[in-house]
Amino acid sequence: MSTNRVTATPRHERSLTQIKFNAEGDLLFSCSKDHIINVWYSHNGERLGTYEGNNGTVWTVDVDSESRFMVSGAADNTLRLWAVATGKCLYTWEFPTAVKRVAFKDDDSQIVCITEQRMGHQCAIRVFNINRDGDGTNQSKEPLHMFNPIGSKATVCAFTLTPNIIITGHESGKVALFNIKNGDEVDNNERAHGDVVTDLQMSKDSTYCITSSKDKSARIHDTKTLMVLKTFTTETPLNSAAIAPIKPYVLLGGGQEAMNVTTTSLRQGKFETRFWHKVFEEEVGRVKGHFGPINTIAVHPAGTAYASGGEDGFVRVHHFDESYFRAKPYGDLEIAD
Amino acid sequence: SERKALQLRRALVARRRELLSELSVRKEKEETSRRAEINRREKEEEGRRMREEIKRKEQERTKKEIESIRIDEAKKYAQSLVDKGILKPNDVDKLETYDTEGLIVIQVAQLEKEKKELNERLRIVAKRVDHIERAYRKEERPLLDKDYEE
Amino acid sequence: MPGTTLEDIDYSDIEAKYQVYYDDSFDNTLVVDGVPIIDKSKLERLLAKVAKEFSRKGIAIKPEDIFMPWDESTGKSKGFLFIDFRNVEDANLAVSALHNHPFDAKHTFKINRFTDIERFTDLDETYMEPELEEYSSREHLRAWLADPQGRDQYVTYRGEDVEVHWHGKPSQSELAHKPDWKDFLYVAWSPLGTYIATLHRQGVRLWGGPSWKPQQRFAHPLVKLIDFSPCEQYLVTWSNEPIVVPEGALQGPQYFSPDDEGNNIAVWDIKSGDLLRTFSTTNDNETPGIKKQMQWPALKWSPDDKFVARITPGQMISVHELPSMYLQGKKSLKIDGVVDFEWCPHGDKDKEDAEKDVKTAINGSGSKATTKKARENMLVYWTPEVINQPARVTLLSFPSRAILRQKNLFNVTECKLYWQNQGDFLCVKVDRHTKTKKSIFCNLEIFRVREKDYPVEVVELKDTVTDFSWEPKGERFAIVSSSDPNLGNPGPGITIKTDVSFYQLEHGKNDFKLLRTLPSRTSNAIRWSPRGRHVVLATVGSSSKSELEFWDLDFNLEDAGRREGQTSKEEWGSGIQLLGTADHYGVTDVEWDPSGRYLATSASAWTHTLENGFAIWDFRGQELTKQIQDRFKQFIWRPRPVTLLTKEQQRQIRKNLREYSRTFDEDDAAEESNVSAELIALRKRLVDEWNAWRALCKKESTDGRGQ
């Protein structure tokens, strides 16, 4: 795969947990096991600032469409709302267990979060209204909705186009739709994956989404019917999957975690982001670079770059070169985004 | 009164003379200092010129040195290309200017050409190997049944 | 698994599959005539006696398996009976073992197949003896060679699944067979590719033919290793568990008898399935307690399957004749101190000579003057230094036992014997030590076996030689040598630095001259293409290196020139060219296909569990396919027998290659456009489906907004 120019490999102290571009794509948010959230300029990899205050692994971040508020969830059992521009923590919610996943709604009016199942506490999904008036510090303590999803615990989630419906991925490999008002499981695909669902990212228009799993595969689902549209089978457990806009590709990342010590010399920098053709389900290329498994992948909203965050603590931002856009490895077929 | 007038004149003359000499001394002084100034300026100018000249010469020398190193390098590079068989010895003599970048371009082109040629030859060899095998197998086919009956 | 009795031997998986079929067809029912006519009071005794008679011949039947028809008018039996056997093999065995068998003084068994009786009831009464049909069906066991596309096959063993594939152009690579074999250790092809063997707890199974049906089986419980004879007539099996014959075990030519108890090597006849003989791997006078690594193959076959030899280290080589397995000449070759030996392989020429000999013998009119007699078998052995005698390599012809050539060697630590595959050259790799025994170096003693007086030439080397390999059918060899101080103490993460050198016979001077040395490598394995010329150097078994180098030794030479044996005017060694390099992480096995067109590399889960799977490359190192599969264990190309084409026919084909090429080019072009057309159609369909779905989504979302 010819990508290009790698602008930078910003560094965290410990492995990355999630990375996210803002809507314009000029900023890249990263969170890590080193308790810190960073924001970087995506074009040159320069660090713009940090968001400090968390007291444990930051598992998840999301940013609203105006790049005004950022929300994070961490192992210190807190969900925090931050001012993107000042780095100030505006509000903190506390729970009995760690926050594993957060996501903004398209219109920025709500957030959804998943808390861990631990020490007698069930896995819980909560939805909060975000008060965008004033300086943002005036938030309601109580969730708008809260429920415990039945069956296997949820690991990832996102809002769908249908009002009050969220899509979730679970530890068992299940992908499901829940009504946030009453916690009902509206629909599910128990056998979407054979192992933990590790990531879920929506297409631009939210009509479909991609999930990755430890079962070594990634799948594209119709978010309305949960029908599996495409399957990408690799030979390594996957931690993240992303959909590239403009070009018909999906990006998959992962890797065997327990690598034999003596083999590392050969594997140096060989953990790869895999590019697959979204429609043909064929692998089209790989980009090497990381020294450990890839934990999280995000694609620039304009489709001009992508970033990967690794177990090795590095975030690599790759800018696609002209040939990437010019290449038509499968002829002149026009493929809808 | 005449004496008085004479005295006055004398005094006047003396005064004038005095003034005159003073003036000439001052003029002389001024002239000297002017000369000194000119001299100083000239010297300064000279020094500057000298320094510039040295600098220029220095620069020229460095430039020459760089050029000679560059040529040396290019020569070495050309020699390495000769050693690798990319250039012929008399090709080197024909080179108008010794230019490493140009040589690299030549080498890259040569390597590309070799790669292309290698690939072409390999394609032919591959085809030959494959076709011989298939031809053998084709001709062996009718013999198989006979062999089995035996 | 000690304590296993033969009754535990369970072939039910395989039998269950065919049982119904056999039952329906009555193939395992025999009609036994010549049975005493009795009344019902004696029935029980008679049935017991008949059953015993069959069991004594190794065919276990029970009285319940016998059906005795009665003449109701007389109250007596009719003098014949029906027996149902467990399977068709047992029935066949019974026909051959008990037809015309004297039951008692007055009665002799006449046995017919029930199916034959049915078929021949209308025939003349004089019909008595059905033709003894061989069990093996008349399937063409070499039918795969007739593949119209000239493809080769390979077998893979992954997890519990075996698959046989065709390998060809991408569109022609397809599954040939997916058997449902269960519970076996591993699979192995016979040396000419006729059979594929599976090793079960109960013994060995051979499969083959276009149907991949069972072709033979050998009941050697807990078998671990097998070895076929070169012409596929015999099979040697080995188990670490000594043979035990429990009470009531099946008896017969296909089964072990009490005489075999305690042994662990067995020799079998593949066609009949009969056991020929068993041996013990432990030598009687070996020092107990010291377990030496067993040599495998433990028995070494002469290339014509006529002899099989076994070494008693330090004492003798025992050569047995086939198929009797008697000791040839009634005595072993007593050789004090003998360490190792190898039979000389037969070249294509030897095989042709042997065939001519046979024809001459048949015609009986062979004029000796014109027919060159085939070379006698030959073997080489070596003995180490003892006080008054140097180490010695001896070339011996067999069965005449004439010593053809001996060579004395000094300061010898170890010898290894390498025959070139046509039997033209023998290389004895001699590891030598200096007087002080401090350093080791190496001599290659090369015997030119086709020449008068067997001249020997020595190549002296300063380094330790870790691998040696002759070019098949060639006059070249390659060695891996090393002066790495870590050599000899391998550790994890240590990769030994090596040099690889090529040598070639210089015709004018009759000696082997260095062609070229490739220094500072890590390669430790040499893999010549079976067609010669191309060679792959690989680094296997290393955790940090896994490089493959694809070399051509005749790249810059005229192809035809070398083949016709002309000495090239080109500069010595100038034909050597690196064609490509590649890397297969964790590679454990490297194997050429029989045609020398493709190379397979695999990473077996038996060695490590990282990225198991296999890859296939072309001879220049371009990857054609790579499959990474969990629990991948084995990849083996199916071997092929020597071509049926004569040298002359092959020459003609090469001469007219242009004609063939034209056809093949056309075929390939048609195939390619076919494939690409198919693929393009598939992709177009996928895109159409996707775009239609996207359009639907867009419509729904605009409709939604409109509401």
PDB file of C-alpha atoms in Angstrom, chain A residues 48-273:
ATOM      1  CA  LEU A  48      -1.611  21.186  21.008  1.00  0.00           C
ATOM      2  CA  GLY A  49      -2.385  20.325  24.584  1.00  0.00           C
ATOM      3  CA  THR A  50      -3.261  17.781  27.210  1.00  0.00           C
ATOM      4  CA  TYR A  51      -6.287  17.125  29.356  1.00  0.00           C
ATOM      5  CA  GLU A  52      -5.099  16.129  32.789  1.00  0.00           C
ATOM      6  CA  GLY A  53      -7.021  15.050  35.829  1.00  0.00           C
ATOM      7  CA  ASN A  54      -7.887  11.426  35.218  1.00  0.00           C
ATOM      8  CA  ASN A  55      -6.563   9.018  37.772  1.00  0.00           C
ATOM      9  CA  GLY A  56      -6.353   5.824  35.818  1.00  0.00           C
ATOM     10  CA  THR A  57      -6.318   4.446  32.307  1.00  0.00           C
ATOM     11  CA  VAL A  58      -8.394   6.595  29.986  1.00  0.00           C
ATOM     12  CA  TRP A  59     -10.294   4.033  27.956  1.00  0.00           C
ATOM     13  CA  THR A  60     -12.274   6.193  25.597  1.00  0.00           C
ATOM     14  CA  VAL A  61     -12.777   9.674  24.126  1.00  0.00           C
ATOM     15  CA  ASP A  62     -15.192  11.377  21.793  1.00  0.00           C
ATOM     16  CA  VAL A  63     -15.466  14.930  20.538  1.00  0.00           C
ATOM     17  CA  ASP A  64     -18.546  16.842  19.416  1.00  0.00           C
ATOM     18  CA  SER A  65     -19.100  18.144  15.907  1.00  0.00           C
ATOM     19  CA  GLU A  66     -18.141  21.725  16.822  1.00  0.00           C
ATOM     20  CA  SER A  67     -14.898  20.692  18.534  1.00  0.00           C
ATOM     21  CA  ARG A  68     -16.210  22.506  21.595  1.00  0.00           C
ATOM     22  CA  PHE A  69     -16.717  19.681  24.056  1.00  0.00           C
ATOM     23  CA  MET A  70     -14.769  16.492  24.472  1.00  0.00           C
ATOM     24  CA  VAL A  71     -15.898  13.631  26.661  1.00  0.00           C
ATOM     25  CA  SER A  72     -13.753  10.884  28.178  1.00  0.00           C
ATOM     26  CA  GLY A  73     -14.224   7.727  30.223  1.00  0.00           C
ATOM     27  CA  ALA A  74     -11.609   6.224  32.484  1.00  0.00           C
ATOM     28  CA  ALA A  75     -10.661   3.443  34.863  1.00  0.00           C
ATOM     29  CA  ASP A  76     -11.016   5.874  37.799  1.00  0.00           C
ATOM     30  CA  ASN A  77     -14.792   5.378  37.376  1.00  0.00           C
ATOM     31  CA  THR A  78     -15.309   8.861  35.991  1.00  0.00           C
ATOM     32  CA  LEU A  79     -16.907  10.269  32.907  1.00  0.00           C
ATOM     33  CA  ARG A  80     -15.598  13.762  32.224  1.00  0.00           C
ATOM     34  CA  LEU A  81     -16.636  16.641  30.023  1.00  0.00           C
ATOM     35  CA  TRP A  82     -13.815  18.895  28.852  1.00  0.00           C
ATOM     36  CA  ALA A  83     -13.539  22.206  27.069  1.00  0.00           C
ATOM     37  CA  VAL A  84     -11.558  21.361  23.941  1.00  0.00           C
ATOM     38  CA  ALA A  85     -10.020  24.806  23.612  1.00  0.00           C
ATOM     39  CA  THR A  86      -8.931  25.436  27.203  1.00  0.00           C
ATOM     40  CA  GLY A  87      -8.271  21.927  28.451  1.00  0.00           C
ATOM     41  CA  LYS A  88     -10.488  22.636  31.441  1.00  0.00           C
ATOM     42  CA  CYS A  89     -12.515  19.812  32.951  1.00  0.00           C
ATOM     43  CA  LEU A  90     -16.085  21.147  32.962  1.00  0.00           C
ATOM     44  CA  TYR A  91     -17.944  18.371  34.706  1.00  0.00           C
ATOM     45  CA  THR A  92     -17.285  14.977  36.251  1.00  0.00           C
ATOM     46  CA  TRP A  93     -19.739  12.160  36.680  1.00  0.00           C
ATOM     47  CA  GLU A  94     -18.779   9.308  39.013  1.00  0.00           C
ATOM     48  CA  PHE A  95     -19.868   5.681  38.815  1.00  0.00           C
ATOM     49  CA  PRO A  96     -19.198   2.500  40.765  1.00  0.00           C
ATOM     50  CA  THR A  97     -17.066   1.031  37.945  1.00  0.00           C
ATOM     51  CA  ALA A  98     -14.823   2.049  35.055  1.00  0.00           C
ATOM     52  CA  VAL A  99     -16.149   3.803  31.971  1.00  0.00           C
ATOM     53  CA  LYS A 100     -15.218   1.771  28.887  1.00  0.00           C
ATOM     54  CA  ARG A 101     -16.872   3.567  26.027  1.00  0.00           C
ATOM     55  CA  VAL A 102     -18.395   6.971  25.276  1.00  0.00           C
ATOM     56  CA  ALA A 103     -20.004   8.379  22.159  1.00  0.00           C
ATOM     57  CA  PHE A 104     -21.661  11.667  21.173  1.00  0.00           C
ATOM     58  CA  LYS A 105     -24.950  11.750  19.357  1.00  0.00           C
ATOM     59  CA  ASP A 106     -24.824  13.273  15.857  1.00  0.00           C
ATOM     60  CA  ASP A 107     -26.514  16.496  17.013  1.00  0.00           C
ATOM     61  CA  ASP A 108     -24.211  16.762  20.072  1.00  0.00           C
ATOM     62  CA  SER A 109     -27.244  16.855  22.410  1.00  0.00           C
ATOM     63  CA  GLN A 110     -26.531  13.583  24.175  1.00  0.00           C
ATOM     64  CA  ILE A 111     -23.785  11.189  25.065  1.00  0.00           C
ATOM     65  CA  VAL A 112     -23.972   7.478  25.737  1.00  0.00           C
ATOM     66  CA  CYS A 113     -21.534   5.590  27.968  1.00  0.00           C
ATOM     67  CA  ILE A 114     -20.866   2.003  28.981  1.00  0.00           C
ATOM     68  CA  THR A 115     -19.641   1.155  32.459  1.00  0.00           C
ATOM     69  CA  GLU A 116     -17.791  -2.028  33.292  1.00  0.00           C
ATOM     70  CA  GLN A 117     -19.342  -5.054  34.939  1.00  0.00           C
ATOM     71  CA  ARG A 118     -17.341  -5.559  38.129  1.00  0.00           C
ATOM     72  CA  MET A 119     -17.593  -6.315  41.847  1.00  0.00           C
ATOM     73  CA  GLY A 120     -21.281  -7.061  41.822  1.00  0.00           C
ATOM     74  CA  HIS A 121     -22.142  -4.174  39.547  1.00  0.00           C
ATOM     75  CA  GLN A 122     -23.697  -5.060  36.264  1.00  0.00           C
ATOM     76  CA  CYS A 123     -22.600  -3.575  32.994  1.00  0.00           C
ATOM     77  CA  ALA A 124     -24.648  -0.402  32.578  1.00  0.00           C
ATOM     78  CA  ILE A 125     -25.484   1.885  29.685  1.00  0.00           C
ATOM     79  CA  ARG A 126     -26.328   5.496  30.533  1.00  0.00           C
ATOM     80  CA  VAL A 127     -27.441   8.376  28.358  1.00  0.00           C
ATOM     81  CA  PHE A 128     -26.860  11.968  29.507  1.00  0.00           C
ATOM     82  CA  ASN A 129     -28.204  15.212  28.092  1.00  0.00           C
ATOM     83  CA  ILE A 130     -25.417  17.662  27.414  1.00  0.00           C
ATOM     84  CA  ASN A 131     -26.317  21.221  28.309  1.00  0.00           C
ATOM     85  CA  ARG A 132     -24.581  23.326  25.707  1.00  0.00           C
ATOM     86  CA  ASP A 133     -25.712  26.665  27.149  1.00  0.00           C
ATOM     87  CA  GLY A 134     -23.273  28.695  29.144  1.00  0.00           C
ATOM     88  CA  ASP A 135     -19.769  27.484  29.872  1.00  0.00           C
ATOM     89  CA  GLY A 136     -20.734  23.828  30.001  1.00  0.00           C
ATOM     90  CA  THR A 137     -20.225  23.364  33.717  1.00  0.00           C
ATOM     91  CA  ASN A 138     -23.908  23.204  34.389  1.00  0.00           C
ATOM     92  CA  GLN A 139     -24.727  19.557  33.676  1.00  0.00           C
ATOM     93  CA  SER A 140     -27.249  17.318  35.286  1.00  0.00           C
ATOM     94  CA  LYS A 141     -25.816  14.723  37.589  1.00  0.00           C
ATOM     95  CA  GLU A 142     -28.405  12.114  36.797  1.00  0.00           C
ATOM     96  CA  PRO A 143     -28.591  10.260  33.507  1.00  0.00           C
ATOM     97  CA  LEU A 144     -31.538  10.769  31.231  1.00  0.00           C
ATOM     98  CA  HIS A 145     -31.753   7.007  30.742  1.00  0.00           C
ATOM     99  CA  MET A 146     -30.015   4.076  32.314  1.00  0.00           C
ATOM    100  CA  PHE A 147     -30.341   0.324  31.875  1.00  0.00           C
ATOM    101  CA  ASN A 148     -28.408  -2.921  32.188  1.00  0.00           C
ATOM    102  CA  PRO A 149     -28.226  -4.700  28.838  1.00  0.00           C
ATOM    103  CA  ILE A 150     -29.371  -8.295  29.107  1.00  0.00           C
ATOM    104  CA  GLY A 151     -26.982 -11.162  28.419  1.00  0.00           C
ATOM    105  CA  SER A 152     -23.318 -10.675  27.617  1.00  0.00           C
ATOM    106  CA  LYS A 153     -21.826  -7.328  28.682  1.00  0.00           C
ATOM    107  CA  ALA A 154     -21.534  -4.528  26.160  1.00  0.00           C
ATOM    108  CA  THR A 155     -18.065  -3.425  25.047  1.00  0.00           C
ATOM    109  CA  VAL A 156     -18.777  -0.796  22.384  1.00  0.00           C
ATOM    110  CA  CYS A 157     -21.730   1.377  21.388  1.00  0.00           C
ATOM    111  CA  ALA A 158     -22.944   4.245  19.191  1.00  0.00           C
ATOM    112  CA  PHE A 159     -26.125   6.198  18.457  1.00  0.00           C
ATOM    113  CA  THR A 160     -28.016   5.186  15.323  1.00  0.00           C
ATOM    114  CA  LEU A 161     -30.173   7.277  13.010  1.00  0.00           C
ATOM    115  CA  THR A 162     -33.321   5.888  14.594  1.00  0.00           C
ATOM    116  CA  PRO A 163     -34.360   8.032  17.588  1.00  0.00           C
ATOM    117  CA  ASN A 164     -33.630   6.422  20.948  1.00  0.00           C
ATOM    118  CA  ILE A 165     -31.927   3.410  19.401  1.00  0.00           C
ATOM    119  CA  ILE A 166     -28.260   2.637  20.017  1.00  0.00           C
ATOM    120  CA  ILE A 167     -26.160  -0.111  18.507  1.00  0.00           C
ATOM    121  CA  THR A 168     -23.909  -2.169  20.764  1.00  0.00           C
ATOM    122  CA  GLY A 169     -21.197  -4.794  20.451  1.00  0.00           C
ATOM    123  CA  HIS A 170     -20.736  -7.367  23.196  1.00  0.00           C
ATOM    124  CA  GLU A 171     -18.198  -9.589  24.847  1.00  0.00           C
ATOM    125  CA  SER A 172     -19.860 -12.707  23.430  1.00  0.00           C
ATOM    126  CA  GLY A 173     -19.570 -11.436  19.881  1.00  0.00           C
ATOM    127  CA  LYS A 174     -23.167 -10.275  19.773  1.00  0.00           C
ATOM    128  CA  VAL A 175     -24.196  -7.087  17.998  1.00  0.00           C
ATOM    129  CA  ALA A 176     -27.522  -5.645  19.169  1.00  0.00           C
ATOM    130  CA  LEU A 177     -29.894  -2.675  19.008  1.00  0.00           C
ATOM    131  CA  PHE A 178     -31.243  -1.265  22.285  1.00  0.00           C
ATOM    132  CA  ASN A 179     -34.009   1.189  22.992  1.00  0.00           C
ATOM    133  CA  ILE A 180     -32.419   3.595  25.468  1.00  0.00           C
ATOM    134  CA  LYS A 181     -35.769   4.644  26.910  1.00  0.00           C
ATOM    135  CA  ASN A 182     -36.677   1.262  28.340  1.00  0.00           C
ATOM    136  CA  GLY A 183     -33.509  -0.800  27.854  1.00  0.00           C
ATOM    137  CA  ASP A 184     -35.279  -3.276  25.556  1.00  0.00           C
ATOM    138  CA  GLU A 185     -33.149  -5.264  23.148  1.00  0.00           C
ATOM    139  CA  VAL A 186     -34.950  -4.367  19.945  1.00  0.00           C
ATOM    140  CA  ASP A 187     -32.944  -6.654  17.693  1.00  0.00           C
ATOM    141  CA  ASN A 188     -29.774  -8.694  17.848  1.00  0.00           C
ATOM    142  CA  ASN A 189     -27.349 -10.831  15.889  1.00  0.00           C
ATOM    143  CA  GLU A 190     -26.015 -13.286  18.467  1.00  0.00           C
ATOM    144  CA  ARG A 191     -23.513 -14.720  16.021  1.00  0.00           C
ATOM    145  CA  ALA A 192     -22.183 -11.515  14.549  1.00  0.00           C
ATOM    146  CA  HIS A 193     -18.749 -12.500  15.874  1.00  0.00           C
ATOM    147  CA  GLY A 194     -17.249 -15.535  17.565  1.00  0.00           C
ATOM    148  CA  ASP A 195     -15.389 -13.538  20.213  1.00  0.00           C
ATOM    149  CA  VAL A 196     -15.266 -10.120  21.906  1.00  0.00           C
ATOM    150  CA  VAL A 197     -16.318  -7.188  19.751  1.00  0.00           C
ATOM    151  CA  THR A 198     -13.390  -4.768  20.109  1.00  0.00           C
ATOM    152  CA  ASP A 199     -14.461  -1.766  18.066  1.00  0.00           C
ATOM    153  CA  LEU A 200     -17.478  -0.307  16.310  1.00  0.00           C
ATOM    154  CA  GLN A 201     -17.301   2.651  13.945  1.00  0.00           C
ATOM    155  CA  MET A 202     -20.127   4.176  11.947  1.00  0.00           C
ATOM    156  CA  SER A 203     -20.130   5.066   8.266  1.00  0.00           C
ATOM    157  CA  LYS A 204     -20.394   8.764   7.489  1.00  0.00           C
ATOM    158  CA  ASP A 205     -24.168   8.627   7.165  1.00  0.00           C
ATOM    159  CA  SER A 206     -24.569   6.049   9.968  1.00  0.00           C
ATOM    160  CA  THR A 207     -26.484   3.647   7.733  1.00  0.00           C
ATOM    161  CA  TYR A 208     -23.857   1.003   8.191  1.00  0.00           C
ATOM    162  CA  CYS A 209     -21.068   0.301  10.626  1.00  0.00           C
ATOM    163  CA  ILE A 210     -17.988  -1.847  10.939  1.00  0.00           C
ATOM    164  CA  THR A 211     -17.099  -4.031  13.908  1.00  0.00           C
ATOM    165  CA  SER A 212     -13.813  -5.743  14.712  1.00  0.00           C
ATOM    166  CA  SER A 213     -13.356  -8.742  16.939  1.00  0.00           C
ATOM    167  CA  LYS A 214     -10.850 -10.990  18.610  1.00  0.00           C
ATOM    168  CA  ASP A 215     -12.265 -13.716  16.351  1.00  0.00           C
ATOM    169  CA  LYS A 216      -9.861 -12.316  13.719  1.00  0.00           C
ATOM    170  CA  SER A 217     -12.593 -10.913  11.539  1.00  0.00           C
ATOM    171  CA  ALA A 218     -14.257  -7.583  10.895  1.00  0.00           C
ATOM    172  CA  ARG A 219     -17.785  -7.165   9.583  1.00  0.00           C
ATOM    173  CA  ILE A 220     -19.918  -4.499   8.009  1.00  0.00           C
ATOM    174  CA  HIS A 221     -23.495  -4.447   9.333  1.00  0.00           C
ATOM    175  CA  ASP A 222     -26.618  -2.682   8.184  1.00  0.00           C
ATOM    176  CA  THR A 223     -27.322  -0.574  11.302  1.00  0.00           C
ATOM    177  CA  LYS A 224     -31.069  -0.838  10.796  1.00  0.00           C
ATOM    178  CA  THR A 225     -31.461  -4.582  10.224  1.00  0.00           C
ATOM    179  CA  LEU A 226     -28.135  -5.805  11.687  1.00  0.00           C
ATOM    180  CA  MET A 227     -27.699  -7.809   8.514  1.00  0.00           C
ATOM    181  CA  VAL A 228     -24.040  -8.642   7.907  1.00  0.00           C
ATOM    182  CA  LEU A 229     -23.155  -7.121   4.551  1.00  0.00           C
ATOM    183  CA  LYS A 230     -19.447  -7.866   4.354  1.00  0.00           C
ATOM    184  CA  THR A 231     -16.923  -9.989   6.214  1.00  0.00           C
ATOM    185  CA  PHE A 232     -13.159  -9.524   6.304  1.00  0.00           C
ATOM    186  CA  THR A 233     -11.283 -12.513   7.670  1.00  0.00           C
ATOM    187  CA  THR A 234      -7.658 -12.076   8.752  1.00  0.00           C
ATOM    188  CA  GLU A 235      -5.203 -14.318  10.584  1.00  0.00           C
ATOM    189  CA  THR A 236      -4.804 -12.152  13.643  1.00  0.00           C
ATOM    190  CA  PRO A 237      -7.113 -10.977  16.442  1.00  0.00           C
ATOM    191  CA  LEU A 238      -8.435  -7.528  15.555  1.00  0.00           C
ATOM    192  CA  ASN A 239      -8.645  -4.560  17.922  1.00  0.00           C
ATOM    193  CA  SER A 240      -9.986  -1.904  15.619  1.00  0.00           C
ATOM    194  CA  ALA A 241     -11.701  -1.340  12.303  1.00  0.00           C
ATOM    195  CA  ALA A 242     -12.436   1.891  10.451  1.00  0.00           C
ATOM    196  CA  ILE A 243     -14.190   2.860   7.235  1.00  0.00           C
ATOM    197  CA  ALA A 244     -12.303   5.056   4.768  1.00  0.00           C
ATOM    198  CA  PRO A 245     -14.391   7.766   3.117  1.00  0.00           C
ATOM    199  CA  ILE A 246     -14.043   8.414  -0.631  1.00  0.00           C
ATOM    200  CA  LYS A 247     -12.171   5.190  -1.409  1.00  0.00           C
ATOM    201  CA  PRO A 248     -13.851   1.787  -1.019  1.00  0.00           C
ATOM    202  CA  TYR A 249     -11.547   0.543   1.722  1.00  0.00           C
ATOM    203  CA  VAL A 250     -11.766  -0.485   5.327  1.00  0.00           C
ATOM    204  CA  LEU A 251      -8.765  -0.387   7.670  1.00  0.00           C
ATOM    205  CA  LEU A 252      -8.163  -3.162  10.171  1.00  0.00           C
ATOM    206  CA  GLY A 253      -5.636  -3.331  12.993  1.00  0.00           C
ATOM    207  CA  GLY A 254      -4.654  -5.836  15.626  1.00  0.00           C
ATOM    208  CA  GLY A 255      -2.003  -8.455  16.290  1.00  0.00           C
ATOM    209  CA  GLN A 256      -1.119 -11.367  18.499  1.00  0.00           C
ATOM    210  CA  GLU A 257      -0.576  -9.989  21.962  1.00  0.00           C
ATOM    211  CA  ALA A 258       1.763 -12.528  23.503  1.00  0.00           C
ATOM    212  CA  MET A 259       4.596 -12.463  21.049  1.00  0.00           C
ATOM    213  CA  ASN A 260       7.467 -14.758  21.706  1.00  0.00           C
ATOM    214  CA  VAL A 261      10.373 -12.719  23.038  1.00  0.00           C
ATOM    215  CA  THR A 262      12.924 -14.221  20.682  1.00  0.00           C
ATOM    216  CA  THR A 263      10.847 -13.374  17.665  1.00  0.00           C
ATOM    217  CA  THR A 264      10.588  -9.662  18.298  1.00  0.00           C
ATOM    218  CA  SER A 265      13.754  -8.816  16.434  1.00  0.00           C
ATOM    219  CA  LEU A 266      12.267 -10.080  13.220  1.00  0.00           C
ATOM    220  CA  ARG A 267       8.874  -8.585  13.896  1.00  0.00           C
ATOM    221  CA  GLN A 268      10.275  -5.134  14.667  1.00  0.00           C
ATOM    222  CA  GLY A 269       7.944  -2.548  13.284  1.00  0.00           C
ATOM    223  CA  LYS A 270       6.012  -5.162  11.429  1.00  0.00           C
ATOM    224  CA  PHE A 271       2.616  -4.774  13.012  1.00  0.00           C
ATOM    225  CA  GLU A 272       0.501  -3.741  10.143  1.00  0.00           C
ATOM    226  CA  THR A 273      -2.626  -1.797   9.361  1.00  0.00           C
TER     227      THR A 273
END
